[in-house]
Amino acid sequence: MDARSILLIIFDGLGDRPIAELGHKTPLEVAPKPALDWFAANGVNGLLDPIAPGVRPGSDTSHLALFGYDPLKVYTGRGPFEAAGVGIEVGPGDVAFRCNFVTVDGDLNVVDRRAGRIREGTEELAKALDGMKLGRVKVLFRAGTEHRAALVFRGKGLSPQVSDTDPHEHAVKALDSKPLVPKAKATAKALNAFTKEAHKRLKDHPVNAERTARGEMPANLVLARGAGIFPDIEPVTKRYGLKAAGIAGVALIKGMYRAVGIEVLEVPGATGGLDTNMVAKADAALAALRTHDLVVVNVKAADLCGHDGNASGKITVVERIDQMMAAIKANLPQEAVVALTSDHSTPVAIKDHSGDPVPVTIFGEGVRVDDVMAYDERSAAKGGLGRIRGQDLMPILLSLANRGEKYGA
Ligand code: ZN
Ligand code: ZN
């Protein structure tokens, strides 16, 4: 029994519900997609509940489940994963926050929660804050995309049980962080000290002076929310003995990879946006399969169309995904096991993640091929895999890749 490599492709938010304008079909059902259908016709199919039936997953909790972890046990909030995604080496015990660069007036009243949708100069602003010392707490700070940033506190006895400084609305003063449990007092104090010091360092920063001179809003404060402690997760290298690589455009998913020991591969043109170069992702994934046991690809575009309520956009995304799958089909190593699924449905009618299950197809040597001929929600329901949960996927793939551990004698 030779161990095989596993290619797991996650079409973020691709699952949908029937739409009246599409003749009560889903975008997957109406889009032409010969390559996806080929994998379905030559594989085994089913429906997958990322967390559990009816539970609306976040991308982070769902990816944990698809990697075989129980999110209810290991998930501690998205902050730590976003911090890992922008390149902060987060470790157990670190407390991470999601942040926005914002514009405030002299009394710290929030004028704009996105600092005039700032796009440039945030890395320089972040440098002014990174490495700050707040008593015994060390600050790690990185800019993300646009106004987004990640903040990590490192030190002894930190707690994520503190309230946000982000009031989540305009014309309100930046909030004082409050400890939600007595042992979080020092963390709340450090966060409040951070707010003060950040304003001091940012208000006259050259980047902001230039912005003001151009009539743009200065990014003169950072507001924090969603504190989370970095979880102690056994990496896939240890848990399954897999050397793993991952490809993604968005920071959160890169953070998910790093958190579970999946090496992040940077692919030029893989932006995580609608303009992302999917064929470049396919080529990078195929190359990585030669050197890794598990390769994970996240394609974000369908989720963006779902959130925008854009059905025709989602159909276009399916066609582009299909070109990517055609490239993979053409050059797939014979011994690879391929799984095609989503981390959740993002129905265009809802513009958010729903609790609907998603199609899953597994293709590879030895797979018990069923009668399903198409990769879509309706067809998948008739497949041989039946209905599984996100956490079931990794054991099934390991088994098909001849990597499963025997339970019992
Ligand atoms: Zn997602
Ligand atoms: Zn989403």
Short mmCIF file of C-alpha atoms and ligand atoms in Angstrom, two decimals:
data_model
loop_
_atom_site.label_atom_id
_atom_site.label_comp_id
_atom_site.label_asym_id
_atom_site.label_seq_id
_atom_site.Cartn_x
_atom_site.Cartn_y
_atom_site.Cartn_z
CA MET A 1 0.00 0.00 0.00
CA ASP A 2 1.81 3.05 -1.23
CA ALA A 3 0.86 6.26 0.55
CA ARG A 4 -0.67 8.79 -1.83
CA SER A 5 -0.71 12.54 -1.83
CA ILE A 6 -3.90 14.48 -1.14
CA LEU A 7 -5.10 17.59 -2.96
CA LEU A 8 -7.89 19.37 -1.06
CA ILE A 9 -9.53 22.24 -2.92
CA ILE A 10 -11.90 24.45 -0.96
CA PHE A 11 -14.19 26.69 -3.01
CA ASP A 12 -15.00 29.29 -0.39
CA GLY A 13 -18.73 29.95 -0.09
CA LEU A 14 -19.57 28.18 -3.35
CA GLY A 15 -22.66 26.30 -2.12
CA ASP A 16 -25.95 28.11 -2.73
CA ARG A 17 -29.73 27.83 -2.65
CA PRO A 18 -32.11 27.64 -5.64
CA ILE A 19 -32.75 31.10 -7.09
CA ALA A 20 -36.07 31.99 -8.78
CA GLU A 21 -34.38 34.02 -11.57
CA LEU A 22 -32.21 31.01 -12.39
CA GLY A 23 -35.27 28.79 -12.86
CA HIS A 24 -35.03 27.64 -9.25
CA LYS A 25 -31.53 26.36 -9.76
CA THR A 26 -28.29 27.25 -8.00
CA PRO A 27 -25.36 29.03 -9.71
CA LEU A 28 -23.52 25.68 -9.71
CA GLU A 29 -26.44 24.03 -11.49
CA VAL A 30 -26.66 26.56 -14.30
CA ALA A 31 -22.97 27.27 -14.94
CA PRO A 32 -21.23 25.24 -17.66
CA LYS A 33 -18.41 23.36 -15.89
CA PRO A 34 -17.24 20.27 -17.78
CA ALA A 35 -14.10 19.75 -15.70
CA LEU A 36 -15.87 19.91 -12.33
CA ASP A 37 -18.53 17.55 -13.68
CA TRP A 38 -15.82 15.17 -14.90
CA PHE A 39 -14.44 14.89 -11.37
CA ALA A 40 -17.97 14.30 -10.01
CA ALA A 41 -18.74 11.67 -12.67
CA ASN A 42 -15.48 9.83 -12.00
CA GLY A 43 -15.51 10.21 -8.25
CA VAL A 44 -17.65 9.61 -5.20
CA ASN A 45 -19.97 12.42 -4.12
CA GLY A 46 -21.97 13.61 -1.19
CA LEU A 47 -23.07 16.52 0.94
CA LEU A 48 -20.95 17.90 3.73
CA ASP A 49 -22.09 19.82 6.78
CA PRO A 50 -18.96 21.85 7.59
CA ILE A 51 -19.64 21.98 11.34
CA ALA A 52 -22.98 20.21 11.85
CA PRO A 53 -26.36 20.26 10.07
CA GLY A 54 -27.83 23.76 10.16
CA VAL A 55 -24.85 25.41 11.80
CA ARG A 56 -23.68 28.55 9.93
CA PRO A 57 -19.90 28.30 9.80
CA GLY A 58 -17.28 30.98 9.67
CA SER A 59 -14.46 30.35 7.22
CA ASP A 60 -12.09 29.83 10.14
CA THR A 61 -14.14 27.31 12.13
CA SER A 62 -15.00 25.45 8.95
CA HIS A 63 -11.39 25.20 7.76
CA LEU A 64 -10.43 23.80 11.17
CA ALA A 65 -13.13 21.13 10.75
CA LEU A 66 -12.03 20.33 7.19
CA PHE A 67 -8.49 19.85 8.52
CA GLY A 68 -9.93 17.30 10.97
CA TYR A 69 -10.04 19.39 14.16
CA ASP A 70 -13.03 19.94 16.41
CA PRO A 71 -13.64 23.70 16.27
CA LEU A 72 -15.64 23.52 19.50
CA LYS A 73 -12.44 22.38 21.21
CA VAL A 74 -9.72 24.41 19.50
CA TYR A 75 -11.34 27.62 18.23
CA THR A 76 -10.58 30.74 20.26
CA GLY A 77 -11.74 33.54 17.96
CA ARG A 78 -10.53 34.74 14.55
CA GLY A 79 -8.04 37.30 15.87
CA PRO A 80 -5.17 34.82 16.33
CA PHE A 81 -5.66 33.37 12.82
CA GLU A 82 -5.76 36.81 11.17
CA ALA A 83 -2.58 37.75 13.04
CA ALA A 84 -0.90 34.59 11.76
CA GLY A 85 -2.23 35.41 8.30
CA VAL A 86 -0.43 38.77 8.15
CA GLY A 87 2.79 37.11 9.19
CA ILE A 88 2.99 37.50 12.96
CA GLU A 89 4.52 34.38 14.47
CA VAL A 90 1.80 33.86 17.02
CA GLY A 91 2.37 31.36 19.82
CA PRO A 92 0.36 29.73 22.61
CA GLY A 93 -0.56 32.30 25.27
CA ASP A 94 -0.38 35.29 22.92
CA VAL A 95 -3.53 37.40 22.79
CA ALA A 96 -4.47 38.68 19.35
CA PHE A 97 -6.92 41.38 18.27
CA ARG A 98 -8.39 42.37 14.94
CA CYS A 99 -7.84 46.07 14.34
CA ASN A 100 -8.88 48.94 12.15
CA PHE A 101 -6.92 52.06 11.38
CA VAL A 102 -9.50 54.78 12.06
CA THR A 103 -9.82 58.54 11.98
CA VAL A 104 -10.64 60.26 15.27
CA ASP A 105 -11.00 63.90 16.29
CA GLY A 106 -9.07 65.51 19.17
CA ASP A 107 -11.42 63.96 21.76
CA LEU A 108 -10.98 60.48 20.25
CA ASN A 109 -14.47 60.53 18.74
CA VAL A 110 -14.56 58.20 15.74
CA VAL A 111 -14.94 60.18 12.50
CA ASP A 112 -14.30 57.28 10.11
CA ARG A 113 -13.96 53.60 11.03
CA ARG A 114 -11.83 52.90 7.94
CA ALA A 115 -9.67 56.03 7.93
CA GLY A 116 -11.08 57.14 4.58
CA ARG A 117 -10.59 53.60 3.23
CA ILE A 118 -6.83 54.00 3.50
CA ARG A 119 -4.93 51.85 0.99
CA GLU A 120 -1.37 53.08 1.20
CA GLY A 121 1.12 53.82 3.95
CA THR A 122 -0.35 51.45 6.52
CA GLU A 123 2.83 49.38 6.63
CA GLU A 124 4.81 52.45 7.67
CA LEU A 125 2.18 53.33 10.25
CA ALA A 126 2.30 49.77 11.57
CA LYS A 127 6.07 50.01 11.96
CA ALA A 128 5.56 52.96 14.30
CA LEU A 129 3.55 50.68 16.60
CA ASP A 130 5.30 47.32 16.23
CA GLY A 131 7.64 46.51 19.11
CA MET A 132 5.99 48.95 21.52
CA LYS A 133 6.43 47.98 25.20
CA LEU A 134 3.53 48.36 27.61
CA GLY A 135 4.96 47.46 30.98
CA ARG A 136 5.76 43.77 30.67
CA VAL A 137 3.63 43.34 27.57
CA LYS A 138 5.30 43.31 24.18
CA VAL A 139 3.31 44.59 21.20
CA LEU A 140 3.45 42.99 17.76
CA PHE A 141 1.59 44.91 15.10
CA ARG A 142 1.15 44.37 11.34
CA ALA A 143 -0.94 46.02 8.68
CA GLY A 144 -3.36 43.85 6.73
CA THR A 145 -5.27 44.82 3.60
CA GLU A 146 -6.60 48.39 3.41
CA HIS A 147 -7.60 49.66 6.88
CA ARG A 148 -7.23 46.26 8.55
CA ALA A 149 -4.43 45.31 10.91
CA ALA A 150 -3.53 42.76 13.54
CA LEU A 151 -2.32 43.37 17.08
CA VAL A 152 -0.74 40.78 19.33
CA PHE A 153 0.14 41.12 23.00
CA ARG A 154 2.90 38.85 24.25
CA GLY A 155 3.67 38.38 27.93
CA LYS A 156 2.83 36.37 31.02
CA GLY A 157 -0.71 35.94 32.34
CA LEU A 158 -2.56 37.63 29.48
CA SER A 159 -6.27 37.03 29.02
CA PRO A 160 -8.53 37.43 25.98
CA GLN A 161 -11.47 38.23 28.27
CA VAL A 162 -11.43 41.96 27.61
CA SER A 163 -13.95 44.22 25.88
CA ASP A 164 -13.31 45.94 22.51
CA THR A 165 -12.01 49.48 22.13
CA ASP A 166 -13.85 49.69 18.80
CA PRO A 167 -17.33 51.18 19.43
CA HIS A 168 -18.42 49.72 16.04
CA GLU A 169 -20.10 53.03 15.13
CA HIS A 170 -19.27 56.58 14.13
CA ALA A 171 -19.43 59.78 16.20
CA VAL A 172 -18.78 57.82 19.37
CA LYS A 173 -15.67 57.99 21.49
CA ALA A 174 -13.13 55.17 21.31
CA LEU A 175 -14.02 52.84 24.16
CA ASP A 176 -12.01 51.98 27.23
CA SER A 177 -11.36 48.25 27.33
CA LYS A 178 -12.86 46.58 30.39
CA PRO A 179 -11.80 43.27 31.94
CA LEU A 180 -14.64 40.74 31.61
CA VAL A 181 -13.12 38.58 34.37
CA PRO A 182 -10.89 39.75 37.25
CA LYS A 183 -7.75 38.07 35.87
CA ALA A 184 -8.02 40.09 32.64
CA LYS A 185 -7.37 43.40 34.40
CA ALA A 186 -3.75 43.69 33.26
CA THR A 187 -4.66 42.92 29.63
CA ALA A 188 -7.41 45.58 29.56
CA LYS A 189 -4.98 48.05 31.11
CA ALA A 190 -2.40 47.25 28.46
CA LEU A 191 -4.96 47.66 25.68
CA ASN A 192 -5.98 51.09 26.99
CA ALA A 193 -2.33 52.09 27.22
CA PHE A 194 -1.91 50.89 23.64
CA THR A 195 -4.80 53.10 22.43
CA LYS A 196 -3.24 56.16 24.06
CA GLU A 197 0.27 55.47 22.82
CA ALA A 198 -0.93 54.57 19.31
CA HIS A 199 -2.72 57.93 18.98
CA LYS A 200 0.38 59.72 20.22
CA ARG A 201 2.61 57.98 17.67
CA LEU A 202 0.19 58.19 14.75
CA LYS A 203 -1.32 61.66 14.95
CA ASP A 204 1.72 63.52 13.61
CA HIS A 205 3.21 60.63 11.61
CA PRO A 206 4.52 61.77 8.19
CA VAL A 207 2.08 59.41 6.41
CA ASN A 208 -0.80 61.16 8.12
CA ALA A 209 0.63 64.63 7.57
CA GLU A 210 0.69 63.84 3.84
CA ARG A 211 -2.83 62.46 3.94
CA THR A 212 -4.14 65.55 5.67
CA ALA A 213 -2.30 67.79 3.19
CA ARG A 214 -4.02 65.92 0.35
CA GLY A 215 -7.40 66.39 2.01
CA GLU A 216 -7.61 62.71 3.02
CA MET A 217 -8.54 61.43 6.45
CA PRO A 218 -5.58 60.61 8.69
CA ALA A 219 -5.26 57.10 10.14
CA ASN A 220 -4.58 58.53 13.57
CA LEU A 221 -5.79 55.74 15.83
CA VAL A 222 -6.09 51.96 15.95
CA LEU A 223 -9.18 50.33 17.41
CA ALA A 224 -9.18 46.72 18.54
CA ARG A 225 -11.85 44.05 18.73
CA GLY A 226 -12.33 40.30 18.99
CA ALA A 227 -9.55 39.39 21.42
CA GLY A 228 -8.53 35.75 21.21
CA ILE A 229 -5.79 33.66 22.73
CA PHE A 230 -3.72 31.62 20.31
CA PRO A 231 -4.85 28.01 20.60
CA ASP A 232 -2.52 25.12 21.25
CA ILE A 233 -3.19 23.06 18.11
CA GLU A 234 -1.32 19.89 17.28
CA PRO A 235 0.02 20.51 13.77
CA VAL A 236 -0.95 18.23 10.86
CA THR A 237 2.69 17.22 10.57
CA LYS A 238 2.42 15.52 13.98
CA ARG A 239 -1.24 14.61 13.99
CA TYR A 240 -1.24 12.88 10.60
CA GLY A 241 2.46 12.76 9.76
CA LEU A 242 1.78 14.89 6.70
CA LYS A 243 4.08 17.41 5.10
CA ALA A 244 1.53 19.99 4.03
CA ALA A 245 1.41 23.12 1.90
CA GLY A 246 -1.41 25.60 1.37
CA ILE A 247 -2.33 28.23 -1.19
CA ALA A 248 -4.72 31.10 -0.47
CA GLY A 249 -5.15 34.74 -1.36
CA VAL A 250 -6.66 36.03 1.87
CA ALA A 251 -4.85 36.55 5.16
CA LEU A 252 -7.36 34.72 7.37
CA ILE A 253 -6.96 31.48 5.43
CA LYS A 254 -3.16 31.79 5.37
CA GLY A 255 -3.42 32.17 9.13
CA MET A 256 -5.52 29.01 9.34
CA TYR A 257 -2.82 27.16 7.41
CA ARG A 258 0.00 28.42 9.64
CA ALA A 259 -1.97 27.64 12.79
CA VAL A 260 -2.21 23.93 11.89
CA GLY A 261 1.29 23.53 10.49
CA ILE A 262 0.49 23.90 6.80
CA GLU A 263 3.29 25.75 5.03
CA VAL A 264 1.97 28.82 3.16
CA LEU A 265 3.01 29.00 -0.48
CA GLU A 266 2.94 32.48 -1.99
CA VAL A 267 1.59 32.39 -5.53
CA PRO A 268 1.99 35.54 -7.63
CA GLY A 269 -1.44 36.63 -8.83
CA ALA A 270 -3.34 34.71 -6.13
CA THR A 271 -5.04 37.75 -4.64
CA GLY A 272 -8.13 36.34 -2.98
CA GLY A 273 -10.17 38.81 -5.04
CA LEU A 274 -12.28 38.34 -8.15
CA ASP A 275 -9.22 39.06 -10.29
CA THR A 276 -7.28 36.16 -8.75
CA ASN A 277 -5.24 34.01 -11.12
CA MET A 278 -6.81 30.59 -10.63
CA VAL A 279 -4.70 28.76 -13.18
CA ALA A 280 -1.56 30.02 -11.42
CA LYS A 281 -2.99 28.49 -8.24
CA ALA A 282 -3.58 25.21 -10.06
CA ASP A 283 -0.01 25.13 -11.39
CA ALA A 284 1.41 25.91 -7.94
CA ALA A 285 -0.75 23.20 -6.36
CA LEU A 286 0.38 20.59 -8.88
CA ALA A 287 4.02 21.53 -8.34
CA ALA A 288 3.57 21.33 -4.55
CA LEU A 289 2.06 17.84 -4.86
CA ARG A 290 5.47 16.58 -5.95
CA THR A 291 7.07 17.62 -2.65
CA HIS A 292 4.19 17.52 -0.14
CA ASP A 293 1.77 14.88 1.15
CA LEU A 294 -1.14 17.28 1.51
CA VAL A 295 -1.80 20.36 -0.60
CA VAL A 296 -4.72 22.65 0.27
CA VAL A 297 -6.06 25.35 -2.05
CA ASN A 298 -8.61 27.96 -1.03
CA VAL A 299 -10.41 29.86 -3.79
CA LYS A 300 -12.20 32.83 -2.28
CA ALA A 301 -14.03 34.38 -5.25
CA ALA A 302 -17.42 32.61 -4.96
CA ASP A 303 -17.82 33.78 -1.36
CA LEU A 304 -17.32 37.41 -2.41
CA CYS A 305 -20.12 37.11 -5.00
CA GLY A 306 -22.34 35.44 -2.41
CA HIS A 307 -21.83 38.31 0.04
CA ASP A 308 -22.57 40.79 -2.76
CA GLY A 309 -25.76 38.95 -3.73
CA ASN A 310 -24.34 38.65 -7.25
CA ALA A 311 -25.74 35.50 -8.90
CA SER A 312 -24.33 36.16 -12.38
CA GLY A 313 -20.94 36.91 -10.84
CA LYS A 314 -21.05 33.59 -9.03
CA ILE A 315 -21.82 31.78 -12.29
CA THR A 316 -18.80 33.46 -13.88
CA VAL A 317 -16.67 32.37 -10.93
CA VAL A 318 -17.81 28.76 -11.44
CA GLU A 319 -16.69 28.95 -15.07
CA ARG A 320 -13.28 30.26 -13.98
CA ILE A 321 -13.00 27.60 -11.29
CA ASP A 322 -13.74 25.08 -14.03
CA GLN A 323 -10.77 26.32 -16.07
CA MET A 324 -8.63 25.80 -12.99
CA MET A 325 -9.97 22.25 -12.60
CA ALA A 326 -9.31 21.56 -16.29
CA ALA A 327 -5.66 22.55 -15.70
CA ILE A 328 -5.52 20.24 -12.69
CA LYS A 329 -7.19 17.37 -14.54
CA ALA A 330 -4.67 17.68 -17.38
CA ASN A 331 -1.61 17.35 -15.15
CA LEU A 332 -2.75 15.48 -12.08
CA PRO A 333 -0.27 12.88 -10.79
CA GLN A 334 -1.91 9.46 -11.04
CA GLU A 335 -1.50 8.58 -7.39
CA ALA A 336 -3.16 11.72 -6.03
CA VAL A 337 -6.45 11.75 -4.14
CA VAL A 338 -8.46 14.89 -4.91
CA ALA A 339 -11.25 16.37 -2.79
CA LEU A 340 -13.43 19.23 -4.02
CA THR A 341 -15.66 20.95 -1.50
CA SER A 342 -16.57 24.25 0.15
CA ASP A 343 -16.14 25.63 3.65
CA HIS A 344 -19.79 26.74 3.67
CA SER A 345 -22.58 27.97 1.43
CA THR A 346 -22.85 31.73 0.86
CA PRO A 347 -26.24 31.97 -0.89
CA VAL A 348 -26.65 35.11 -3.00
CA ALA A 349 -30.19 35.50 -1.62
CA ILE A 350 -28.84 35.70 1.93
CA LYS A 351 -25.57 37.58 1.30
CA ASP A 352 -24.01 35.69 4.18
CA HIS A 353 -22.96 32.19 5.18
CA SER A 354 -25.82 29.74 5.65
CA GLY A 355 -26.19 26.42 7.43
CA ASP A 356 -26.80 24.55 4.16
CA PRO A 357 -24.53 21.60 3.41
CA VAL A 358 -22.07 21.83 0.51
CA PRO A 359 -21.22 19.38 -2.28
CA VAL A 360 -18.15 17.21 -1.81
CA THR A 361 -16.46 15.11 -4.48
CA ILE A 362 -13.54 12.75 -3.93
CA PHE A 363 -11.61 11.49 -6.93
CA GLY A 364 -8.74 9.04 -7.07
CA GLU A 365 -7.58 5.48 -7.63
CA GLY A 366 -9.76 3.04 -5.68
CA VAL A 367 -12.59 5.48 -4.95
CA ARG A 368 -16.02 3.82 -5.14
CA VAL A 369 -17.43 5.80 -8.05
CA ASP A 370 -21.18 6.48 -7.83
CA ASP A 371 -23.83 7.48 -10.40
CA VAL A 372 -23.55 11.24 -9.84
CA MET A 373 -22.68 13.04 -13.09
CA ALA A 374 -22.45 16.70 -12.04
CA TYR A 375 -20.79 18.82 -9.36
CA ASP A 376 -23.72 20.66 -7.78
CA GLU A 377 -25.89 20.64 -4.68
CA ARG A 378 -28.78 18.62 -6.14
CA SER A 379 -26.62 15.94 -7.77
CA ALA A 380 -24.31 15.57 -4.78
CA ALA A 381 -27.28 14.66 -2.57
CA LYS A 382 -27.58 11.36 -4.48
CA GLY A 383 -23.94 10.39 -4.08
CA GLY A 384 -22.26 7.45 -2.45
CA LEU A 385 -20.66 9.43 0.35
CA GLY A 386 -24.06 10.33 1.70
CA ARG A 387 -23.97 13.18 4.15
CA ILE A 388 -20.83 13.72 6.18
CA ARG A 389 -19.49 16.36 8.52
CA GLY A 390 -16.48 18.57 7.90
CA GLN A 391 -14.45 16.68 10.48
CA ASP A 392 -15.11 13.37 8.68
CA LEU A 393 -13.38 14.51 5.50
CA MET A 394 -9.75 14.25 6.61
CA PRO A 395 -10.06 10.67 7.96
CA ILE A 396 -11.79 9.62 4.70
CA LEU A 397 -9.01 11.21 2.62
CA LEU A 398 -6.28 9.68 4.78
CA SER A 399 -7.89 6.28 4.34
CA LEU A 400 -8.12 6.63 0.55
CA ALA A 401 -4.52 7.86 0.50
CA ASN A 402 -3.49 4.69 2.37
CA ARG A 403 -2.43 6.78 5.33
CA GLY A 404 -5.17 5.91 7.83
CA GLU A 405 -4.22 4.39 11.15
CA LYS A 406 -5.84 1.08 12.05
CA TYR A 407 -8.19 1.27 15.01
CA GLY A 408 -7.87 -2.01 16.89
CA ALA A 409 -6.02 -5.24 16.19
ZN ZN B 1 -15.43 30.88 3.80
ZN ZN B 2 -17.76 34.77 3.61
#
